[in-house]
Tab-separated table of C-alpha atoms and ligand atoms in Angstrom:
chain	number	residue	atom	x	y	z
G	272	UNK	CA	98.533	136.042	160.743
G	273	UNK	CA	102.050	135.928	159.245
G	274	UNK	CA	100.750	137.547	156.081
G	275	UNK	CA	99.165	140.348	158.135
G	276	UNK	CA	102.421	140.995	160.028
G	277	UNK	CA	104.347	140.971	156.740
G	278	UNK	CA	101.845	143.433	155.217
G	279	UNK	CA	102.192	145.832	158.188
G	280	UNK	CA	105.991	145.493	158.121
G	281	UNK	CA	106.009	146.262	154.365
G	282	UNK	CA	103.743	149.266	154.888
G	283	UNK	CA	105.935	150.505	157.739
G	284	UNK	CA	109.052	150.151	155.580
G	285	UNK	CA	107.440	152.139	152.726
G	286	UNK	CA	106.374	154.918	155.134
G	287	UNK	CA	109.862	154.951	156.760
G	288	UNK	CA	111.607	155.146	153.358
G	289	UNK	CA	109.345	157.987	152.218
G	290	UNK	CA	109.914	159.861	155.465
G	291	UNK	CA	113.678	159.373	155.187
G	292	UNK	CA	113.654	160.534	151.575
G	293	UNK	CA	111.659	163.682	152.276
G	294	UNK	CA	113.894	164.453	155.284
G	295	UNK	CA	117.023	164.060	153.106
G	296	UNK	CA	115.426	166.215	150.386
G	297	UNK	CA	114.571	168.871	152.952
G	298	UNK	CA	118.085	168.921	154.450
G	299	UNK	CA	119.924	168.985	151.121
G	300	UNK	CA	117.563	171.620	149.685
G	301	UNK	CA	117.927	174.042	152.569
G	302	UNK	CA	121.545	173.398	153.589
G	303	UNK	CA	123.217	172.759	150.208
G	304	UNK	CA	121.196	174.617	147.564
G	305	UNK	CA	124.348	175.321	145.492
G	306	UNK	CA	125.149	178.663	143.945
G	307	UNK	CA	124.029	180.347	140.736
G	308	UNK	CA	121.195	177.928	140.313
G	309	UNK	CA	119.506	180.267	137.819
G	310	UNK	CA	122.325	179.744	135.276
G	311	UNK	CA	119.936	177.683	133.219
G	312	UNK	CA	117.897	180.870	132.571
G	313	UNK	CA	120.913	183.009	131.553
G	314	UNK	CA	121.945	183.471	127.924
G	315	UNK	CA	125.372	183.578	126.251
G	316	UNK	CA	126.947	186.959	127.014
G	317	UNK	CA	124.640	187.451	130.051
G	318	UNK	CA	121.929	189.059	127.931
G	319	UNK	CA	118.929	187.623	129.809
G	320	UNK	CA	116.200	189.790	131.399
G	321	UNK	CA	113.693	189.203	134.161
G	322	UNK	CA	110.399	191.039	134.678
G	323	UNK	CA	109.481	191.301	138.374
G	324	UNK	CA	105.978	192.588	139.177
G	325	UNK	CA	105.381	194.476	142.420
G	326	UNK	CA	109.122	195.151	142.656
G	327	UNK	CA	109.421	198.533	144.361
G	328	UNK	CA	109.346	196.993	147.851
G	329	UNK	CA	109.054	193.750	149.773
G	330	UNK	CA	109.829	190.296	148.414
G	331	UNK	CA	109.732	191.503	144.764
G	332	UNK	CA	112.545	193.945	145.474
G	333	UNK	CA	114.445	191.210	147.319
G	334	UNK	CA	114.118	188.934	144.260
G	335	UNK	CA	115.260	191.758	141.955
G	336	UNK	CA	118.315	192.417	144.149
G	337	UNK	CA	119.488	188.843	143.871
G	338	UNK	CA	118.739	188.663	140.133
G	339	UNK	CA	120.944	191.747	139.657
G	340	UNK	CA	123.693	190.088	141.718
G	341	UNK	CA	123.434	187.054	139.440
G	342	UNK	CA	123.898	189.196	136.298
G	343	UNK	CA	120.323	189.397	134.999
G	344	UNK	CA	118.881	192.566	133.533
G	345	UNK	CA	115.717	193.410	135.496
G	346	UNK	CA	112.565	195.312	134.722
G	347	UNK	CA	110.875	196.465	137.911
G	348	UNK	CA	107.112	196.809	137.494
G	349	UNK	CA	105.224	198.905	140.018
G	350	UNK	CA	102.299	201.267	140.192
G	351	UNK	CA	103.957	204.311	141.753
G	352	UNK	CA	106.589	205.960	139.536
G	353	UNK	CA	108.602	207.537	142.358
G	354	UNK	CA	108.795	204.295	144.354
G	355	UNK	CA	109.761	202.122	141.434
G	356	UNK	CA	112.411	204.672	140.353
G	357	UNK	CA	113.816	204.770	143.905
G	358	UNK	CA	114.048	200.952	143.899
G	359	UNK	CA	115.824	201.026	140.511
G	360	UNK	CA	118.347	203.604	141.797
G	361	UNK	CA	119.067	201.320	144.737
G	362	UNK	CA	119.683	198.337	142.418
G	363	UNK	CA	121.916	200.371	140.086
G	364	UNK	CA	124.042	201.401	143.061
G	365	UNK	CA	124.548	197.721	143.889
G	366	UNK	CA	126.319	197.008	140.596
G	367	UNK	CA	130.102	197.224	140.758
G	368	UNK	CA	131.464	200.073	138.577
G	369	UNK	CA	132.644	198.947	135.138
G	370	UNK	CA	136.176	199.619	133.867
G	371	UNK	CA	135.027	201.843	131.026
G	372	UNK	CA	132.523	203.862	133.142
G	373	UNK	CA	129.828	203.094	130.552
G	374	UNK	CA	126.125	203.368	131.351
G	375	UNK	CA	125.495	199.815	130.152
G	376	UNK	CA	125.134	198.437	133.644
G	377	UNK	CA	122.656	201.143	134.645
G	378	UNK	CA	120.618	200.341	131.556
G	379	UNK	CA	120.314	196.734	132.773
G	380	UNK	CA	117.871	197.934	135.467
G	381	UNK	CA	114.678	199.359	133.980
G	382	UNK	CA	111.297	200.365	135.322
G	383	UNK	CA	107.756	200.015	134.050
G	384	UNK	CA	104.883	201.829	135.717
G	385	UNK	CA	101.592	199.913	135.631
G	386	UNK	CA	98.829	199.365	138.173
G	387	UNK	CA	98.132	195.643	138.390
G	388	UNK	CA	94.596	196.240	139.658
G	389	UNK	CA	93.544	198.491	136.797
G	390	UNK	CA	95.686	197.311	133.864
G	391	UNK	CA	93.605	196.930	130.699
G	392	UNK	CA	94.325	194.474	127.857
G	393	UNK	CA	95.674	197.436	125.890
G	394	UNK	CA	98.045	198.392	128.765
G	395	UNK	CA	99.266	194.815	128.800
G	396	UNK	CA	99.802	194.762	125.026
G	397	UNK	CA	101.990	197.890	125.348
G	398	UNK	CA	104.036	196.185	128.082
G	399	UNK	CA	104.490	193.067	125.910
G	400	UNK	CA	105.588	195.230	122.955
G	401	UNK	CA	108.227	196.884	125.149
G	402	UNK	CA	109.473	193.550	126.451
G	403	UNK	CA	109.570	191.963	122.987
G	404	UNK	CA	112.818	193.852	122.201
G	405	UNK	CA	114.580	192.216	125.179
G	406	UNK	CA	115.857	188.703	125.806
G	407	UNK	CA	113.161	188.013	128.419
G	408	UNK	CA	113.769	184.639	130.134
G	409	UNK	CA	112.212	185.091	133.598
G	410	UNK	CA	108.755	186.316	134.630
G	411	UNK	CA	108.219	186.735	138.366
G	412	UNK	CA	104.497	186.989	139.140
G	413	UNK	CA	105.044	188.600	142.526
G	414	UNK	CA	102.553	191.447	142.824
G	415	UNK	CA	99.836	190.564	145.290
G	416	UNK	CA	98.361	191.361	148.647
G	417	UNK	CA	95.085	192.112	150.324
G	418	UNK	CA	93.972	195.194	148.389
G	419	UNK	CA	90.778	195.847	150.409
G	420	UNK	CA	89.588	198.883	152.342
G	421	UNK	CA	90.911	198.957	155.913
G	422	UNK	CA	90.862	197.115	158.191
G	423	UNK	CA	92.582	194.420	156.130
G	424	UNK	CA	91.772	191.453	158.392
G	425	UNK	CA	88.001	191.082	158.639
G	426	UNK	CA	85.135	188.630	157.993
G	427	UNK	CA	84.097	188.022	154.401
G	428	UNK	CA	80.568	189.187	155.252
G	429	UNK	CA	81.933	192.729	155.651
G	430	UNK	CA	83.503	192.829	152.138
G	431	UNK	CA	82.024	195.150	149.519
G	432	UNK	CA	81.850	194.029	145.884
G	433	UNK	CA	84.766	196.422	145.223
G	434	UNK	CA	86.833	194.652	147.910
G	435	UNK	CA	86.159	191.261	146.342
G	436	UNK	CA	87.079	192.504	142.860
G	437	UNK	CA	90.212	194.320	144.043
G	438	UNK	CA	91.763	191.161	145.432
G	439	UNK	CA	90.867	189.093	142.364
G	440	UNK	CA	92.196	191.799	140.030
G	441	UNK	CA	95.491	192.262	141.857
G	442	UNK	CA	96.298	188.662	142.785
G	443	UNK	CA	94.724	186.570	140.035
G	444	UNK	CA	93.526	188.424	136.916
G	445	UNK	CA	96.693	190.424	136.307
G	446	UNK	CA	99.140	187.528	136.595
G	447	UNK	CA	96.974	185.154	134.560
G	448	UNK	CA	96.628	187.659	131.706
G	449	UNK	CA	100.263	188.736	131.822
G	450	UNK	CA	101.546	185.156	131.793
G	451	UNK	CA	99.346	184.237	128.813
G	452	UNK	CA	100.726	187.179	126.837
G	453	UNK	CA	104.342	186.540	127.803
G	454	UNK	CA	104.598	182.796	127.151
G	455	UNK	CA	105.330	183.342	123.433
G	456	UNK	CA	108.206	185.700	124.378
G	457	UNK	CA	109.565	183.314	127.016
G	458	UNK	CA	109.396	180.408	124.560
G	459	UNK	CA	111.389	182.193	121.802
G	460	UNK	CA	114.682	180.486	120.967
G	461	UNK	CA	117.820	181.669	119.191
G	462	UNK	CA	120.204	179.658	117.005
G	463	UNK	CA	123.127	180.494	119.365
G	464	UNK	CA	121.143	179.540	122.461
G	465	UNK	CA	119.322	176.286	121.751
G	466	UNK	CA	117.548	175.000	124.872
G	467	UNK	CA	118.716	171.830	126.580
G	468	UNK	CA	117.711	170.226	129.858
G	469	UNK	CA	119.987	172.576	131.789
G	470	UNK	CA	120.772	175.545	129.490
G	471	UNK	CA	118.921	178.338	127.708
G	472	UNK	CA	115.610	177.758	129.450
G	473	UNK	CA	112.965	180.230	130.623
G	474	UNK	CA	111.055	180.439	133.902
G	475	UNK	CA	107.727	181.609	135.282
G	476	UNK	CA	107.845	182.052	139.062
G	477	UNK	CA	104.455	182.543	140.730
G	478	UNK	CA	103.976	183.713	144.291
G	479	UNK	CA	101.313	181.813	146.182
G	480	UNK	CA	101.128	181.872	149.988
G	481	UNK	CA	100.822	179.421	152.851
G	482	UNK	CA	97.373	181.046	153.129
G	483	UNK	CA	96.246	178.853	150.196
G	484	UNK	CA	94.989	176.363	152.800
G	485	UNK	CA	92.247	178.898	153.668
G	486	UNK	CA	92.695	181.198	156.656
G	487	UNK	CA	90.086	183.233	158.574
G	488	UNK	CA	89.767	187.012	158.034
G	489	UNK	CA	91.521	186.646	154.658
G	490	UNK	CA	89.016	184.626	152.648
G	491	UNK	CA	89.612	186.363	149.312
G	492	UNK	CA	93.364	186.484	149.782
G	493	UNK	CA	93.441	182.755	150.640
G	494	UNK	CA	91.259	181.899	147.623
G	495	UNK	CA	93.396	183.880	145.162
G	496	UNK	CA	96.578	182.360	146.572
G	497	UNK	CA	95.083	178.894	146.012
G	498	UNK	CA	94.387	180.114	142.451
G	499	UNK	CA	98.058	181.124	142.073
G	500	UNK	CA	99.170	177.701	143.284
G	501	UNK	CA	96.882	175.776	140.933
G	502	UNK	CA	97.742	178.109	138.063
G	503	UNK	CA	101.521	177.619	138.415
G	504	UNK	CA	101.258	173.811	138.740
G	505	UNK	CA	98.874	173.443	135.792
G	506	UNK	CA	101.111	175.698	133.725
G	507	UNK	CA	104.197	173.601	134.573
G	508	UNK	CA	102.488	170.408	133.375
G	509	UNK	CA	101.022	172.025	130.263
G	510	UNK	CA	104.258	173.713	129.125
G	511	UNK	CA	106.119	170.415	129.478
G	512	UNK	CA	103.694	168.625	127.123
G	513	UNK	CA	104.387	170.804	124.069
G	514	UNK	CA	107.876	170.629	122.453
G	515	UNK	CA	107.635	174.336	121.562
G	516	UNK	CA	107.264	175.314	125.243
G	517	UNK	CA	108.936	172.393	127.053
G	518	UNK	CA	111.973	174.588	127.831
G	519	UNK	CA	109.800	177.046	129.807
G	520	UNK	CA	109.621	176.026	133.458
G	521	UNK	CA	106.933	177.076	135.926
G	522	UNK	CA	107.490	177.043	139.666
G	523	UNK	CA	105.165	178.136	142.484
G	524	UNK	CA	106.726	179.834	145.497
G	525	UNK	CA	104.964	179.319	148.851
G	526	UNK	CA	105.977	181.841	151.500
G	527	UNK	CA	104.888	181.597	155.103
G	528	UNK	CA	105.264	184.728	157.222
G	529	UNK	CA	107.793	187.169	155.727
G	530	UNK	CA	108.393	190.618	157.220
G	531	UNK	CA	107.750	193.107	154.392
G	532	UNK	CA	106.191	196.482	153.626
G	533	UNK	CA	102.792	194.787	153.262
G	534	UNK	CA	103.138	192.279	156.109
G	535	UNK	CA	104.344	194.500	158.933
G	536	UNK	CA	101.996	193.922	161.908
G	537	UNK	CA	101.564	190.877	164.085
G	538	UNK	CA	104.485	189.191	162.274
G	539	UNK	CA	106.356	186.563	164.326
G	540	UNK	CA	109.943	187.524	165.245
G	541	UNK	CA	111.115	184.332	163.525
G	542	UNK	CA	109.834	185.506	160.094
G	543	UNK	CA	112.617	186.140	157.546
G	544	UNK	CA	112.947	189.663	156.147
G	545	UNK	CA	111.812	190.410	152.571
G	546	UNK	CA	115.386	190.720	151.242
G	547	UNK	CA	116.597	187.471	152.842
G	548	UNK	CA	113.529	185.673	151.541
G	549	UNK	CA	113.876	187.147	148.019
G	550	UNK	CA	117.478	185.943	147.910
G	551	UNK	CA	116.413	182.461	149.034
G	552	UNK	CA	113.870	182.275	146.209
G	553	UNK	CA	116.442	183.099	143.533
G	554	UNK	CA	119.114	180.858	145.023
G	555	UNK	CA	116.816	177.824	145.275
G	556	UNK	CA	114.453	178.090	142.302
G	557	UNK	CA	116.823	176.411	139.804
G	558	UNK	CA	117.430	173.530	142.168
G	559	UNK	CA	113.699	173.026	142.801
G	560	UNK	CA	113.007	172.916	139.064
G	561	UNK	CA	115.934	170.539	138.492
G	562	UNK	CA	114.346	168.220	141.068
G	563	UNK	CA	111.109	168.241	139.107
G	564	UNK	CA	109.199	170.153	141.775
G	565	UNK	CA	106.158	172.252	140.846
G	566	UNK	CA	106.324	174.290	144.041
G	567	UNK	CA	108.804	175.120	146.748
G	568	UNK	CA	109.009	176.541	150.258
G	569	UNK	CA	112.234	178.558	149.922
G	570	UNK	CA	112.577	179.145	153.665
G	571	UNK	CA	113.316	176.091	155.858
G	572	UNK	CA	111.048	177.172	158.704
G	573	UNK	CA	108.008	177.534	156.399
G	574	UNK	CA	108.700	174.110	154.883
G	575	UNK	CA	109.005	172.559	158.338
G	576	UNK	CA	105.793	174.236	159.553
G	577	UNK	CA	103.794	172.915	156.604
G	578	UNK	CA	105.288	169.429	156.898
G	579	UNK	CA	104.331	169.429	160.606
G	580	UNK	CA	100.801	170.556	159.793
G	581	UNK	CA	100.446	167.480	157.597
G	582	UNK	CA	101.107	165.099	160.506
G	583	UNK	CA	99.877	167.057	163.587
G	584	UNK	CA	96.376	166.379	164.989
G	585	UNK	CA	93.793	168.370	163.024
G	586	UNK	CA	92.317	170.088	166.105
G	587	UNK	CA	95.758	171.386	167.169
G	588	UNK	CA	96.414	172.738	163.673
G	589	UNK	CA	93.034	174.521	163.595
G	590	UNK	CA	93.635	176.058	167.023
G	591	UNK	CA	97.124	177.311	166.117
G	592	UNK	CA	95.859	178.790	162.834
G	593	UNK	CA	92.922	180.556	164.522
G	594	UNK	CA	95.210	182.009	167.197
G	595	UNK	CA	97.750	183.234	164.658
G	596	UNK	CA	95.116	184.974	162.528
G	597	UNK	CA	93.336	186.482	165.557
G	598	UNK	CA	96.688	187.925	166.705
G	599	UNK	CA	97.335	189.485	163.273
G	600	UNK	CA	93.793	190.896	163.117
G	601	UNK	CA	94.163	192.380	166.589
G	602	UNK	CA	97.558	193.941	165.763
G	603	UNK	CA	96.036	195.666	162.711
G	604	UNK	CA	92.839	196.720	164.514
G	605	UNK	CA	94.886	198.265	167.333
G	606	UNK	CA	97.171	200.063	164.915
G	607	UNK	CA	94.298	201.441	162.859
G	608	UNK	CA	92.352	202.381	165.994
G	609	UNK	CA	95.259	204.559	167.048
G	610	UNK	CA	96.083	205.967	163.621
G	611	UNK	CA	92.845	206.424	161.649
B	782	NAP	N1	104.985	188.981	153.163
B	782	NAP	C1	104.451	187.803	153.420
B	782	NAP	O1	104.439	187.313	154.565
B	782	NAP	C2	103.855	186.969	152.323
B	782	NAP	C3	103.362	185.693	152.663
B	782	NAP	C4	102.789	184.928	151.682
B	782	NAP	C5	102.755	185.383	150.378
B	782	NAP	N2	103.228	186.623	150.062
B	782	NAP	C6	103.103	187.061	148.659
B	782	NAP	O2	104.348	187.565	148.203
B	782	NAP	C7	104.113	188.648	147.295
B	782	NAP	C8	104.855	189.880	147.782
B	782	NAP	O3	104.433	190.170	149.103
B	782	NAP	P1	105.085	191.350	149.940
B	782	NAP	O4	104.694	191.106	151.359
B	782	NAP	O5	106.512	191.487	149.599
B	782	NAP	O6	104.281	192.610	149.394
B	782	NAP	P2	104.510	194.159	149.711
B	782	NAP	O7	105.540	194.354	150.758
B	782	NAP	O8	103.145	194.702	150.001
B	782	NAP	O9	105.050	194.733	148.333
B	782	NAP	C9	104.199	194.660	147.228
B	782	NAP	C10	104.836	195.370	146.050
B	782	NAP	O10	103.838	195.432	145.020
B	782	NAP	C11	103.622	196.788	144.679
B	782	NAP	N3	102.211	196.996	144.378
B	782	NAP	C12	101.177	197.059	145.247
B	782	NAP	N4	100.022	197.244	144.592
B	782	NAP	C13	100.354	197.268	143.281
B	782	NAP	C14	99.589	197.417	142.087
B	782	NAP	N5	98.244	197.584	142.133
B	782	NAP	N6	100.232	197.410	140.907
B	782	NAP	C15	101.573	197.236	140.833
B	782	NAP	N7	102.343	197.107	141.924
B	782	NAP	C16	101.741	197.123	143.135
B	782	NAP	C17	104.011	197.584	145.900
B	782	NAP	O11	104.311	198.900	145.497
B	782	NAP	P3	104.008	200.145	146.493
B	782	NAP	O12	105.079	200.096	147.527
B	782	NAP	O13	104.118	201.313	145.607
B	782	NAP	O14	102.629	199.932	147.039
B	782	NAP	C18	105.234	196.798	146.348
B	782	NAP	O15	106.329	197.124	145.539
B	782	NAP	C19	102.596	188.820	147.224
B	782	NAP	O16	102.087	188.105	146.129
B	782	NAP	C20	102.110	188.206	148.518
B	782	NAP	O17	100.794	187.731	148.426
B	782	NAP	C21	103.772	187.430	151.017
């Protein structure tokens, strides 16, 4: 009897310590993330560059804004020339004027027009050749969405083969191919910038989604976001095993609801805006990697929601998920009914 009580007490203590630790981690991560946590991916003389895919709007643009603020050169990749150029002009205007009025600062924001859904291996080779002349230290695999014919929220049984392929091409194929081709560039080292545990490193950031758990009316989107999550975690473990790539970090970003160009209907009022969320990603990524995490919820509310889902009764979680997705579907159906 005494042994049984002791065993339960021991188990309770272990659970309590784990709960306390994760609560402390949560509080310190969201309240005291520190500043300039991407310093480890900068290079002497601030020569480092970041490629952000899907960067003309939404979270990608928000990430690019904060990277520019932190002194990184950025290459904005998007599929529509006018939109990506407009985003670049906005970023250039953010930079404080230099004393000598040189164009150097403007040149630190570049654009690259490429359609993630239709990019061929030869298109990707051209992109890699362009990037090979730069000190590329950050790849942000951001481009993604639900690239199906309207309406966007509908049962999988209504998908055409083209719908299925479009989501795989945009969310999974493009980022997997691009990352494979860019790892050799990210892993390059220079004699004046030898990597250490906290300096001269490189980073692959991959956007997953809270939808990775599998949500109704977005079966392909959910599945590809689970792919992104597994991809980023596997990559982190693999890169760490090889001394020639151990200084390249990989971190998965898991957003919940974020108000953006793509996610603009049926979005809860509590959702952060794309620019706030993009800033949170950049400000917290270095800290998450330093803690040895393979993934992070940059926004406190998303982290809390997912932690709650882990302990709430399963039936309540299923009901809340179904209601949330029905509301989003209805918002889109109503909008399209009025406008198409
Ligand atoms: N917003 C959310 O609530 C949320 C939640 C979970 C995960 N995420 C993930 O976060 C990432 C960004 O989401 P977001 O909501 O910010 O997206 P968004 O507002 O739809 O913006 C997507 C960006 O990608 C560009 N783009 C679209 N199709 C492209 C293509 N075929 N090739 C190249 N660029 C293309 C868009 O350019 P155009 O403006 O020219 O179309 C835009 O700049 C995605 O991976 C998404 O799955 C978002």
